[in-house]
XYZ file of C-alpha atoms in Angstrom:
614
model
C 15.886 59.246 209.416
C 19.013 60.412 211.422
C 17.782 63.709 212.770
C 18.673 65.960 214.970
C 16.895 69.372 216.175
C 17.994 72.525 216.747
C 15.115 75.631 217.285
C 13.615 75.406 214.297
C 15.812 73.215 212.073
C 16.394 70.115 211.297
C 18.890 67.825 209.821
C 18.427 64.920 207.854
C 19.478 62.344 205.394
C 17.146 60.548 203.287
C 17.139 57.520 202.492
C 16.830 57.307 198.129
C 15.581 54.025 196.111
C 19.260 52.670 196.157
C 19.763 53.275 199.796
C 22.379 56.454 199.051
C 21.782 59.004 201.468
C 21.347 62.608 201.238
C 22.232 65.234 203.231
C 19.162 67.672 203.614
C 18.435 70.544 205.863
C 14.689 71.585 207.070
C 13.884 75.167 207.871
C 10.845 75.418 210.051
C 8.582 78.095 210.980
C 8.392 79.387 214.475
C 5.142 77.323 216.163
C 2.914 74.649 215.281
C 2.803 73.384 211.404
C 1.759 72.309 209.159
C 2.921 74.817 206.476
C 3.492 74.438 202.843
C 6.905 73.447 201.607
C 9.641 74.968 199.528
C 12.303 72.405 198.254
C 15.473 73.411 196.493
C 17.927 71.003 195.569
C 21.604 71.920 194.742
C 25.183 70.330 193.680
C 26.494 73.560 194.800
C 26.121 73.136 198.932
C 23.224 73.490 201.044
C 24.779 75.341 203.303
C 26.873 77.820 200.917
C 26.434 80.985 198.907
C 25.379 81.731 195.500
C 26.550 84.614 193.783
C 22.908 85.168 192.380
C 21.737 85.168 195.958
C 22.244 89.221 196.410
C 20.304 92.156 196.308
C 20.512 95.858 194.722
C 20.408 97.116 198.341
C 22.380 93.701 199.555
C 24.833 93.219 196.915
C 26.778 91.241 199.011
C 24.919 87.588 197.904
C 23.343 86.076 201.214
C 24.396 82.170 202.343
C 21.567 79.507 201.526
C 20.236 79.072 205.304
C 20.163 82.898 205.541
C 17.689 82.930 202.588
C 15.813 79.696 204.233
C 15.272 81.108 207.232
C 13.780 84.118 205.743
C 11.247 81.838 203.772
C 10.794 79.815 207.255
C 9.692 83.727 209.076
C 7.249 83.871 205.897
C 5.364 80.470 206.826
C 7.229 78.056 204.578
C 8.951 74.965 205.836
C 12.044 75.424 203.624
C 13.898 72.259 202.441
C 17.856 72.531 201.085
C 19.470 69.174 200.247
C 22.744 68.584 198.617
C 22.718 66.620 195.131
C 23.920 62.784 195.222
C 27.488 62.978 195.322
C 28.298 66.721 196.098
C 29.278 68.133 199.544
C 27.542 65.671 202.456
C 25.757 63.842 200.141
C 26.506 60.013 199.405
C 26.749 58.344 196.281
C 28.708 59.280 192.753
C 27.987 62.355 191.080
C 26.917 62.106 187.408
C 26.072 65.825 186.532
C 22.140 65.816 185.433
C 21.912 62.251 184.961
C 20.072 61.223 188.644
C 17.894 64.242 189.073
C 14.787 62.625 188.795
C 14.823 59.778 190.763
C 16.265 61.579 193.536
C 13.626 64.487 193.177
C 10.890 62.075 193.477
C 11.817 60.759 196.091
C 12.883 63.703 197.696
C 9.224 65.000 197.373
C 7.618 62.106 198.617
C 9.844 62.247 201.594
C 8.936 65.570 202.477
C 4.738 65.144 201.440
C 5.117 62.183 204.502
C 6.138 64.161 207.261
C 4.012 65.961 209.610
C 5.034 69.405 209.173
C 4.071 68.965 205.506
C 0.733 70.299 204.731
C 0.854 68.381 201.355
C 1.157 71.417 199.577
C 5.140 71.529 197.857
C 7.015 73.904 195.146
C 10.346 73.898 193.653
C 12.512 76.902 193.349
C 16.624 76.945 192.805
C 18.904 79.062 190.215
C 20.448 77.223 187.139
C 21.385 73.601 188.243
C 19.118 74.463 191.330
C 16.413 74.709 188.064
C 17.609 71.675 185.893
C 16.639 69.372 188.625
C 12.839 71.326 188.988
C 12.430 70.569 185.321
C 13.706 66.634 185.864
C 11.335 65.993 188.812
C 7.926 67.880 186.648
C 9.013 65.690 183.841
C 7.691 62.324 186.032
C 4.357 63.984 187.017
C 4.398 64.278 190.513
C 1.861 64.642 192.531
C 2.218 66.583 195.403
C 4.027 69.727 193.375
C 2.162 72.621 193.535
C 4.687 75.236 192.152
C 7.665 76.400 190.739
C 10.299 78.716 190.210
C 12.411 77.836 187.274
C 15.395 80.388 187.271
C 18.001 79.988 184.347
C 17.971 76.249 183.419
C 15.413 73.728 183.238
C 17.154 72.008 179.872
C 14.520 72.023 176.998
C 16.887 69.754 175.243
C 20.295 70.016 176.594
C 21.197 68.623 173.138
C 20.432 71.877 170.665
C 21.247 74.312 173.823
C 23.036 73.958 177.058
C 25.426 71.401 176.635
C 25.815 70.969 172.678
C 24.358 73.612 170.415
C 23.968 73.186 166.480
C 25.929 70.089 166.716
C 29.128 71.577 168.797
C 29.986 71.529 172.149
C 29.892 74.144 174.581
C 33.269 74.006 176.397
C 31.939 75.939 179.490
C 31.251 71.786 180.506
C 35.705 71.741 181.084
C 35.529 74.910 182.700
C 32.777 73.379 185.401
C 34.192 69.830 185.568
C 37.563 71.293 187.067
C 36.119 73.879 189.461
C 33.638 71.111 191.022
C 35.607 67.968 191.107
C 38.407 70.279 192.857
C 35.237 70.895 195.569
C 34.181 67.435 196.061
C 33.994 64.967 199.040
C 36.115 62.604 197.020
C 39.114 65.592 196.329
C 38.314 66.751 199.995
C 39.644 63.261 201.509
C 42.380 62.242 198.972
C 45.648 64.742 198.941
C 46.778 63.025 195.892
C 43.621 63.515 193.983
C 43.758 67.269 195.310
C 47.207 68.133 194.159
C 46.569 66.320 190.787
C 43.619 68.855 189.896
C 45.049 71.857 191.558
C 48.020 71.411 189.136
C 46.030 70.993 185.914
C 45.869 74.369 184.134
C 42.426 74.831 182.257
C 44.164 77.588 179.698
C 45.984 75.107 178.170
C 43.907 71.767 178.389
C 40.983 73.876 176.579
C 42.930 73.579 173.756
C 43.316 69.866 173.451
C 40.100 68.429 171.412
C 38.369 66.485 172.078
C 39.347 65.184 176.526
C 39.514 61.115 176.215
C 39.537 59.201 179.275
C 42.582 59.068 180.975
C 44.205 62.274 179.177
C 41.873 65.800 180.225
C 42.328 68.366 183.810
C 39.927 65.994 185.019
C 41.650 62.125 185.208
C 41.973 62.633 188.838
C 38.480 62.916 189.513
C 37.373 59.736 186.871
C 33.384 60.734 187.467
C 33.991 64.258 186.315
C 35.777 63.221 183.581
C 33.248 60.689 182.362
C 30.365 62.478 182.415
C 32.749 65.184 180.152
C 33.672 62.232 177.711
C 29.916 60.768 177.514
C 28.482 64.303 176.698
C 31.195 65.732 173.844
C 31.542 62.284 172.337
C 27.679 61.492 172.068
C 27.389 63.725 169.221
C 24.184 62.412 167.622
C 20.727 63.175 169.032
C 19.795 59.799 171.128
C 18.564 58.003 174.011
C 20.670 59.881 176.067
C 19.777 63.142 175.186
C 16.254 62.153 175.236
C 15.871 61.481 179.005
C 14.257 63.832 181.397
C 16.953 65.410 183.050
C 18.139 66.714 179.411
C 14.777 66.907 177.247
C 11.789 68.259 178.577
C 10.627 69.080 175.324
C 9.875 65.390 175.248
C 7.822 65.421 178.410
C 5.725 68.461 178.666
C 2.962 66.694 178.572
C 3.596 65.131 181.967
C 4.545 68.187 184.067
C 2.039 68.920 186.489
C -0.384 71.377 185.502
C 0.438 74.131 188.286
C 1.703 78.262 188.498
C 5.131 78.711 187.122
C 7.432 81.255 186.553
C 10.317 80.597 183.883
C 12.720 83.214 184.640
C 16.589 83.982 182.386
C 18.419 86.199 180.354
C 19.401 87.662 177.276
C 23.445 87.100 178.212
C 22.188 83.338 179.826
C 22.972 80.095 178.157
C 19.244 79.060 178.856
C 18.106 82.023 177.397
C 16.500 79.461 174.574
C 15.470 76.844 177.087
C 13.559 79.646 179.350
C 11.815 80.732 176.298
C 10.808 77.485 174.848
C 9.998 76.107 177.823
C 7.198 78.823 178.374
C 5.905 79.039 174.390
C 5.354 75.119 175.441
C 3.879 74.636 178.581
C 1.969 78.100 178.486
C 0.094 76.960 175.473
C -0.675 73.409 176.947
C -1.353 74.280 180.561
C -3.539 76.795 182.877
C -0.997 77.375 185.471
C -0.523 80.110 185.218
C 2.509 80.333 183.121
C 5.143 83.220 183.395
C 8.305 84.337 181.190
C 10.507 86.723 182.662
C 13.875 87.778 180.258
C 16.226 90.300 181.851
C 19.325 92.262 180.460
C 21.582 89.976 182.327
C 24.241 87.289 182.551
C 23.644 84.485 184.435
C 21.863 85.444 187.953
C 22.953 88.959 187.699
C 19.330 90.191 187.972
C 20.541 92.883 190.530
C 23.293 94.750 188.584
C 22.361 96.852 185.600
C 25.250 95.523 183.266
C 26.530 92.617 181.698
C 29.807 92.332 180.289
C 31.080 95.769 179.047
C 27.740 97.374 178.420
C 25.625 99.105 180.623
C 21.400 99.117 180.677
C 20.419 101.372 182.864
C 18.641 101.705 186.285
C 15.650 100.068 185.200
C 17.708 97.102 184.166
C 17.477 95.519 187.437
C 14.648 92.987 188.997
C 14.817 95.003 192.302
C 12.788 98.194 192.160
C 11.837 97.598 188.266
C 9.585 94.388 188.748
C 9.462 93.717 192.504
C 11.113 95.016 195.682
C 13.481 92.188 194.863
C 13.883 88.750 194.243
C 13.270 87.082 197.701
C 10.025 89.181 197.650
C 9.024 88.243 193.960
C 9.277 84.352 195.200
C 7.576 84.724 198.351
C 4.689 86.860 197.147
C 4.051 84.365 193.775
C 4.507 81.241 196.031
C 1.938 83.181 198.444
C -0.765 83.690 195.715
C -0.261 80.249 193.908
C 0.430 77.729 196.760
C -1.409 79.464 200.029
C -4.238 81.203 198.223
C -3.151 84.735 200.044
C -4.061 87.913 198.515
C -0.082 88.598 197.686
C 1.132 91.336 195.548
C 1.143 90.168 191.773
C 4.198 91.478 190.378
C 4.471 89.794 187.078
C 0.671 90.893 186.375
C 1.546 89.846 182.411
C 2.192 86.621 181.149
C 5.719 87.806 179.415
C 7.509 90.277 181.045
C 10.875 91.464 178.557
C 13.596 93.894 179.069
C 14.175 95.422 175.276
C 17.753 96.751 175.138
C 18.641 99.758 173.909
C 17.604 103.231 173.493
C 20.804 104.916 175.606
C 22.779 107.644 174.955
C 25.802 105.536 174.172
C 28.195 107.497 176.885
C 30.675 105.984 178.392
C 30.261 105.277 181.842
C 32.415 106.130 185.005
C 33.147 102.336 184.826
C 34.219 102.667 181.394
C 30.878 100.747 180.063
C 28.770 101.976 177.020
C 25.608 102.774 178.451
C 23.451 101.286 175.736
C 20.348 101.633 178.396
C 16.591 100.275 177.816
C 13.119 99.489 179.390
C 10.864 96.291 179.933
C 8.067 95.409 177.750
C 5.012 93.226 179.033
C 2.934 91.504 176.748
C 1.375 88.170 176.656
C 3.183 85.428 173.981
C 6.122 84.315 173.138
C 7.250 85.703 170.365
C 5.212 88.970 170.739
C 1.814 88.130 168.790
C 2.655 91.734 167.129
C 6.174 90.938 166.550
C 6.568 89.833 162.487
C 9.387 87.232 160.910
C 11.069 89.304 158.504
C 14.061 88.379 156.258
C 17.069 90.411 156.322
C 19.402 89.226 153.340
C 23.309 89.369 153.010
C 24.048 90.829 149.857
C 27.052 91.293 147.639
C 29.762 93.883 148.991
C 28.777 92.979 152.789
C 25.666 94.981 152.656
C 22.674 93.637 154.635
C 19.019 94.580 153.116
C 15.584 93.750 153.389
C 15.464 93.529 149.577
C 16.323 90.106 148.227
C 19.073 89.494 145.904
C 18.610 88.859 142.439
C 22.212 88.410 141.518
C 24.485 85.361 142.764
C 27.292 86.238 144.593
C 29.995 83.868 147.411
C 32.121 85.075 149.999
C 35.273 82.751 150.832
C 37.720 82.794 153.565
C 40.585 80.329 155.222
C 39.608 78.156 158.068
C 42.319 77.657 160.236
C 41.139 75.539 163.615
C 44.525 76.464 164.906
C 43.562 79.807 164.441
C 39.780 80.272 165.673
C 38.152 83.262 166.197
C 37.733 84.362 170.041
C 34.945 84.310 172.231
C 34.208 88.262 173.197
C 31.285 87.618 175.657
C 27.790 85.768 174.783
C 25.327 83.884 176.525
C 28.252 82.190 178.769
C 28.289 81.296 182.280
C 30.539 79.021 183.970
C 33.456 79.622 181.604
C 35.649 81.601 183.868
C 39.119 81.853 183.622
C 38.792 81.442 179.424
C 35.420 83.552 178.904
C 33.153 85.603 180.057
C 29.036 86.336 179.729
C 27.296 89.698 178.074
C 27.718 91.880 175.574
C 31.298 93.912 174.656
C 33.126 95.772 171.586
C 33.546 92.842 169.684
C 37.639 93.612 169.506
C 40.450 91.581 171.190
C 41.859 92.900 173.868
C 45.063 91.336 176.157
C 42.485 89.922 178.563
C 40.560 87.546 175.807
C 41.520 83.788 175.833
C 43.199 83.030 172.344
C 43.640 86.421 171.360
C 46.653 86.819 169.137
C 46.536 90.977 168.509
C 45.056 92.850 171.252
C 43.255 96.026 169.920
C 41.741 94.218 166.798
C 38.534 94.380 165.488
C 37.118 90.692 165.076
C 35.727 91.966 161.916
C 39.371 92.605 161.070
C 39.920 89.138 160.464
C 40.041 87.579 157.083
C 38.374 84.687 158.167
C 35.054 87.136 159.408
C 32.430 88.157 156.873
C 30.750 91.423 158.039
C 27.256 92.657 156.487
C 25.356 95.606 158.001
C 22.973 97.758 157.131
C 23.717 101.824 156.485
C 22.906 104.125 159.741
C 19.426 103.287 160.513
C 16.655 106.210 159.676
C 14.245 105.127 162.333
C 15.012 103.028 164.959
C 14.309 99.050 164.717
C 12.829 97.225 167.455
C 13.845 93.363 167.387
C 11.937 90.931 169.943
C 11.862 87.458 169.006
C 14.016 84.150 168.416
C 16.551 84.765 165.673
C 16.958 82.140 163.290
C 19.747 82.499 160.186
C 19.448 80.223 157.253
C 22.110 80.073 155.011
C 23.467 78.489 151.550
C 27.338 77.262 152.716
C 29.543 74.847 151.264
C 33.039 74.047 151.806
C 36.442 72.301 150.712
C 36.978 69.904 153.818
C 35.011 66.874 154.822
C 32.964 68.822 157.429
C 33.237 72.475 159.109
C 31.560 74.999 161.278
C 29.267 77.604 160.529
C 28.895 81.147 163.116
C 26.454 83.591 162.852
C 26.240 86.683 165.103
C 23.973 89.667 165.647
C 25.346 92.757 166.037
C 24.099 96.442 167.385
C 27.174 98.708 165.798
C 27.116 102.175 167.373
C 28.302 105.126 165.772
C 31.771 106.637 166.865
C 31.829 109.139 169.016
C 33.988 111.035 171.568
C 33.733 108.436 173.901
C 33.729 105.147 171.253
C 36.093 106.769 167.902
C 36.430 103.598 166.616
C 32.473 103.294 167.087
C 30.651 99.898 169.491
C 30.142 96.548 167.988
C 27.681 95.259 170.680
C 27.228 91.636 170.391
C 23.911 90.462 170.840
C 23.255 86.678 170.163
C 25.027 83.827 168.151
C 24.728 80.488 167.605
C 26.630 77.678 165.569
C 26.003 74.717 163.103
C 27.874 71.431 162.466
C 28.161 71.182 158.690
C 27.817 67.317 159.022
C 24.443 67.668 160.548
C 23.505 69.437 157.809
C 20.278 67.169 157.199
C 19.430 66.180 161.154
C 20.861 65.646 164.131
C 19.941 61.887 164.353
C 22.989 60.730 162.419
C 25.911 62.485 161.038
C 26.046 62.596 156.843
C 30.002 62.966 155.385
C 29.892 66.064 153.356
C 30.861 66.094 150.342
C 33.499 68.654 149.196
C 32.511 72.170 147.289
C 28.755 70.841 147.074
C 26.387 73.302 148.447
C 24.234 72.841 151.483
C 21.149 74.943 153.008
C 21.612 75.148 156.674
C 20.047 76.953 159.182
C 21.575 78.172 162.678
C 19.644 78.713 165.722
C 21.005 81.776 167.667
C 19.903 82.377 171.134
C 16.498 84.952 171.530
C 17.178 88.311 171.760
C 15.335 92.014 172.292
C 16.740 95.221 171.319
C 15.694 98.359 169.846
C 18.862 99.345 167.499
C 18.132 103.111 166.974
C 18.671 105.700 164.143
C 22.149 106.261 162.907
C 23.215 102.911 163.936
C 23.586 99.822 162.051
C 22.258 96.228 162.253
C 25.275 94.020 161.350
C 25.453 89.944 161.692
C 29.024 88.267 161.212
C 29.745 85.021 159.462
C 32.784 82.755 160.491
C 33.498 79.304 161.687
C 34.724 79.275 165.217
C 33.680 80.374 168.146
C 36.351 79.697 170.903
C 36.342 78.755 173.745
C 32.600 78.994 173.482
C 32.457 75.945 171.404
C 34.885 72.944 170.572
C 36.504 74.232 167.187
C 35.981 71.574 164.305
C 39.165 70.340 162.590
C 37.562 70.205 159.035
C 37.982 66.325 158.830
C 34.925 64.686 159.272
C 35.935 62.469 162.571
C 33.211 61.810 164.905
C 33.530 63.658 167.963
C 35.293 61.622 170.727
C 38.173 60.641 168.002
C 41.300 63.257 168.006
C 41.933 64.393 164.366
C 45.099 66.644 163.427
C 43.401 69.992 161.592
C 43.457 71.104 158.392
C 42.590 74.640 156.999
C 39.250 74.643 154.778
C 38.211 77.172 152.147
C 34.537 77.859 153.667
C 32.306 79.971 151.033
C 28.773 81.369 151.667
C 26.199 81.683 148.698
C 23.922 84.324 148.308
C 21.603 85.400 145.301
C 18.194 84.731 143.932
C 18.353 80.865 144.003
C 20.481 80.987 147.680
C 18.844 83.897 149.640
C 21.197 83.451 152.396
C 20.160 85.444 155.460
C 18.581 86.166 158.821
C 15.277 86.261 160.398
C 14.778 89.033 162.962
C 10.771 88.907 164.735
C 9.901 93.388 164.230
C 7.400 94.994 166.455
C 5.757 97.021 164.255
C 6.239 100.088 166.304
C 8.835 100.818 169.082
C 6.822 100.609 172.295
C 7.749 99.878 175.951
């Protein structure tokens, strides 16, 4: 080790398998060790800022060593490293892919040295929690902890990088950002002025990149790892591995405390939650889920998007004096044995949405407000399945049908419907995370009428219920399964949840309030191990996985869910023709039709508490 010492920190790079080196900083306590250890490993620089890294009081977000040596005053040697490849770290990045090798032998590093007491947790914010999940997958020992904020892929494949057999284009959005900030663009003015020039609202639109022609040919190792990941489209190998799958490895993490923590506007909104169902079940730990209002790492504002939740919406002052507190105190309890403040005293801690007055806010938000529910599974044990059907005339019921009916509608992938918020993150300039009127407006990527309704659209099916009598508390995952057919050689299926609220004053037109969606590949239509041609006008039962939701939809408003097939630039749009992923394919315009009736109940399974409760 190359080391150098300044008060209480130190510099290093260590030395991995393949003799890269990475850069890693040490925070040390003020006198004599040794201490426990807190290791957080990031792609986004060891010695930069987070935007997550804020408080309600501090909302301006605090620079990594800042938040180091504030663990260090607590009695934690604190250790920050940079990913292979990114900022001062040698070696080629290839996002997710070296995680665990490089974790493992980042920990064993650190459990040799003598300020170690041999006692070491993990703790970092979406990649930052990818790469805890990696390193648990091999079964270290030596890890006593973690922290898992927003990430930790339970399989990348259904949700995080490819969902229901699409791509999530958030992946451009990140490649082109990152490579512009790495050592490679840093030393080469070419490579620089190549990627500064590419413009991301236009080369979103070309489908699928190919080597050589995407914003990213300048920086070749951002642009592979783009290629590899939309063109393997088939569940494999590669999406098996640990840095991608821990579904496949549970059995192997180590069997210690851990908090999974994300959010209802979060793209690992599903991975936080399965994660915990999983390991809480097969482990002791103990084993914590924590599910804000938020989008990604926004756990000190109250709103997301163009909606507003409320005062109690945020960690700080709701479920701990804030989130450098919450860590310290649960890494005091589970890794020094102290008598710490339990703040998450219940296995699941929830924020249900919901129950506001519906004003508009100074900011021009709809304050659509709620309150946090603590309760101990995952689903609620209270919360039932139940069926809600689409029915003829766009009505949605709990009855089921007992007449057939169809719904058809024009395809156009030149045409797709826009992305209106979601669980996004990552997707700026094109998109942005949490919930909004579900209407165009000048600011939304792709939109070609500003001021329309999506449901507008001849290419949306709408079903909602009448104004609710009593309000409806939904807490669960959301799961639609529907009877679909169509006249191309494959196509997409959407299905979002919707919370409508009545006009008023402040809202004439009323508030479609987007809740969750999700997406399905028609040509995966009987697994994701190999994709089937489908065969024109024959009808298929599918069923889409939309990300987990909570929200209490109260009396006088209506429960809606919308049917299309696009979601851009959310996902990659399909062009209807059946070509594999990685192969460009010139669109065509499908006639898509949903079945519903007494032989194809098409509809949507929403988890009801029995009772509202808080």
């Amino acid at each position: 080790m190359n080391a150098t010492q300044a008060e209480h920190q130190i510099s290093a790079r260590i030395e991995m398998r393949d003799g890269v080196h990475l850069a890693t900083d040490i925070y040390l306590p003020a006198g004599e060790g040794p201490w426990p250890a807190l290791l957080e490993r990031t792609p986004y620089g060891r010695r930069g800022t987070n935007h997550a890294d804020r408080s309600l009081l501090d909302p301006v977000p605090q620079p990594k060593p800042q938040i180091a040596a504030r663990f260090a005053a607590a009695g934690y040697a604190y250790v920050l490293q940079d990913c292979r490849g990114r900022f001062d770290s040698e070696g080629k990045f290839a996002k997710y892919l070296n995680e665990q090798p490089d974790g493992v032998d980042t920990l064993a590093w650190i459990l040799a040295q003598p300020w170690c007491s041999g006692r070491v947790a993990t703790l970092g914010f979406s990649y930052g929690a990818h790469v805890q999940t990696a390193l648990a997958a091999a079964g270290p020992a030596g890890l006593g902890a973690m922290f898992v904020d927003s990430g930790g892929f339970s399989s990348a494949f259904h949700s995080g990088i490819r969902q229901g057999g699409a791509f999530e284009l958030k992946q451009l959005t990140w490649a082109l950002k990152h490579a512009r900030l790495s050592p490679a663009t840093a030393a080469d003015p070419q490579r620089r002025a190549a990627l500064e020039a590419a413009d991301i609202r236009e080369w979103a639109r070309v489908m699928p990149w190919t080597r050589g022609h995407s914003a990213v040919s300048a920086a070749p190792e951002y642009e592979a790892y783009v290629v590899e990941q939309w063109s393997k489209e088939c569940f494999g190998p590669y999406w098996q591995r640990p840095e991608l799958y821990a579904r496949g490895y549970y059995d192997r993490f180590p069997d210690v405390p851990m908090v999974h923590m994300s959010s209802w506007y979060d793209p690992y909104a599903l991975t936080a939650t399965e994660n915990f169902a999983a390991l809480s079940k097969a482990k002791r730990g103990p084993v914590r889920l924590v599910m804000g209002p938020w989008t990604h790492g926004q756990r000190s504002v109250t709103h997301a998007g163009g909606v507003d939740f409320g005062p109690a919406a945020t960690l700080d002052g709701n479920l701990a004096p804030d989130y450098v507190t919450l860590r310290r105190d649960f890494f005091d309890r589970h890794l020094r044995g102290l008598d710490a403040p339990d703040w998450l005293v219940a296995p699941v801690t929830l924020f249900v949405m919901g129950g506001g007055s519906g004003a508009r806010t100074g900011e021009g938000r709809l304050l659509h407000g709620g309150s946090w529910l603590r309760t101990t599974d995952w689903p609620p044990r209270e919360a039932q399945p139940t069926p809600w059907y689409l029915r003829e005339g766009g009505r949605l019921d709990r009855a089921a049908p007992t007449s057939d009916a169809q719904v058809a509608w024009r395809f156009d992938p030149l045409d797709p419907v826009p992305t209106i918020g979601g669980a996004i993150a990552s997707g700026a300039p094109l998109m942005e995370g949490g919930a909004f009127d579900q209407r165009e407006t000048r600011d939304t990527y792709g939109a070609r009428h500003p001021g329309r309704a999506l449901a507008a659209r001849e290419d949306v099916q709408v079903f909602e219920t009448p104004p609710l009598a009593a309000d409806v508390v939904v807490v669960g995952p959301v799961v639609a399964r529907l009877w679909v057919s169509t006249s191309g050689r494959d196509t997409d299926f959407t299905v979002k949840l919707l919370d409508v609220h009545p006009p008023t004053p402040d809202w004439p037109d009323g508030f479609a309030m987007n809740l969750t969606s999700g997406i399905q590949r028609l040509r995966f239509h009987a697994g994701y191990e190999q994709a089937r041609p489908v065969e024109p006008d024959r009808v298929y039962c599918i069923e889409v996985t939309l990300f987990p939701t909570a929200n209490r939809f109260m009396a006088g408003h209506r429960v809606r869910v919308d049917v299309s097939s696009s979601n851009f630039p959310h996902f990659d749009v399909n062009p209807n023709t059946g070509a594999a992923a990685a192969v460009p394919a010139d669109p065509v315009t499908a006639v898509n039709r949903l079945h519903f009736g007494r032989d194809r109940p098409s509809g949507i399974v929403l988890h009801l508490l029995p009772a509202p409760r808080t």
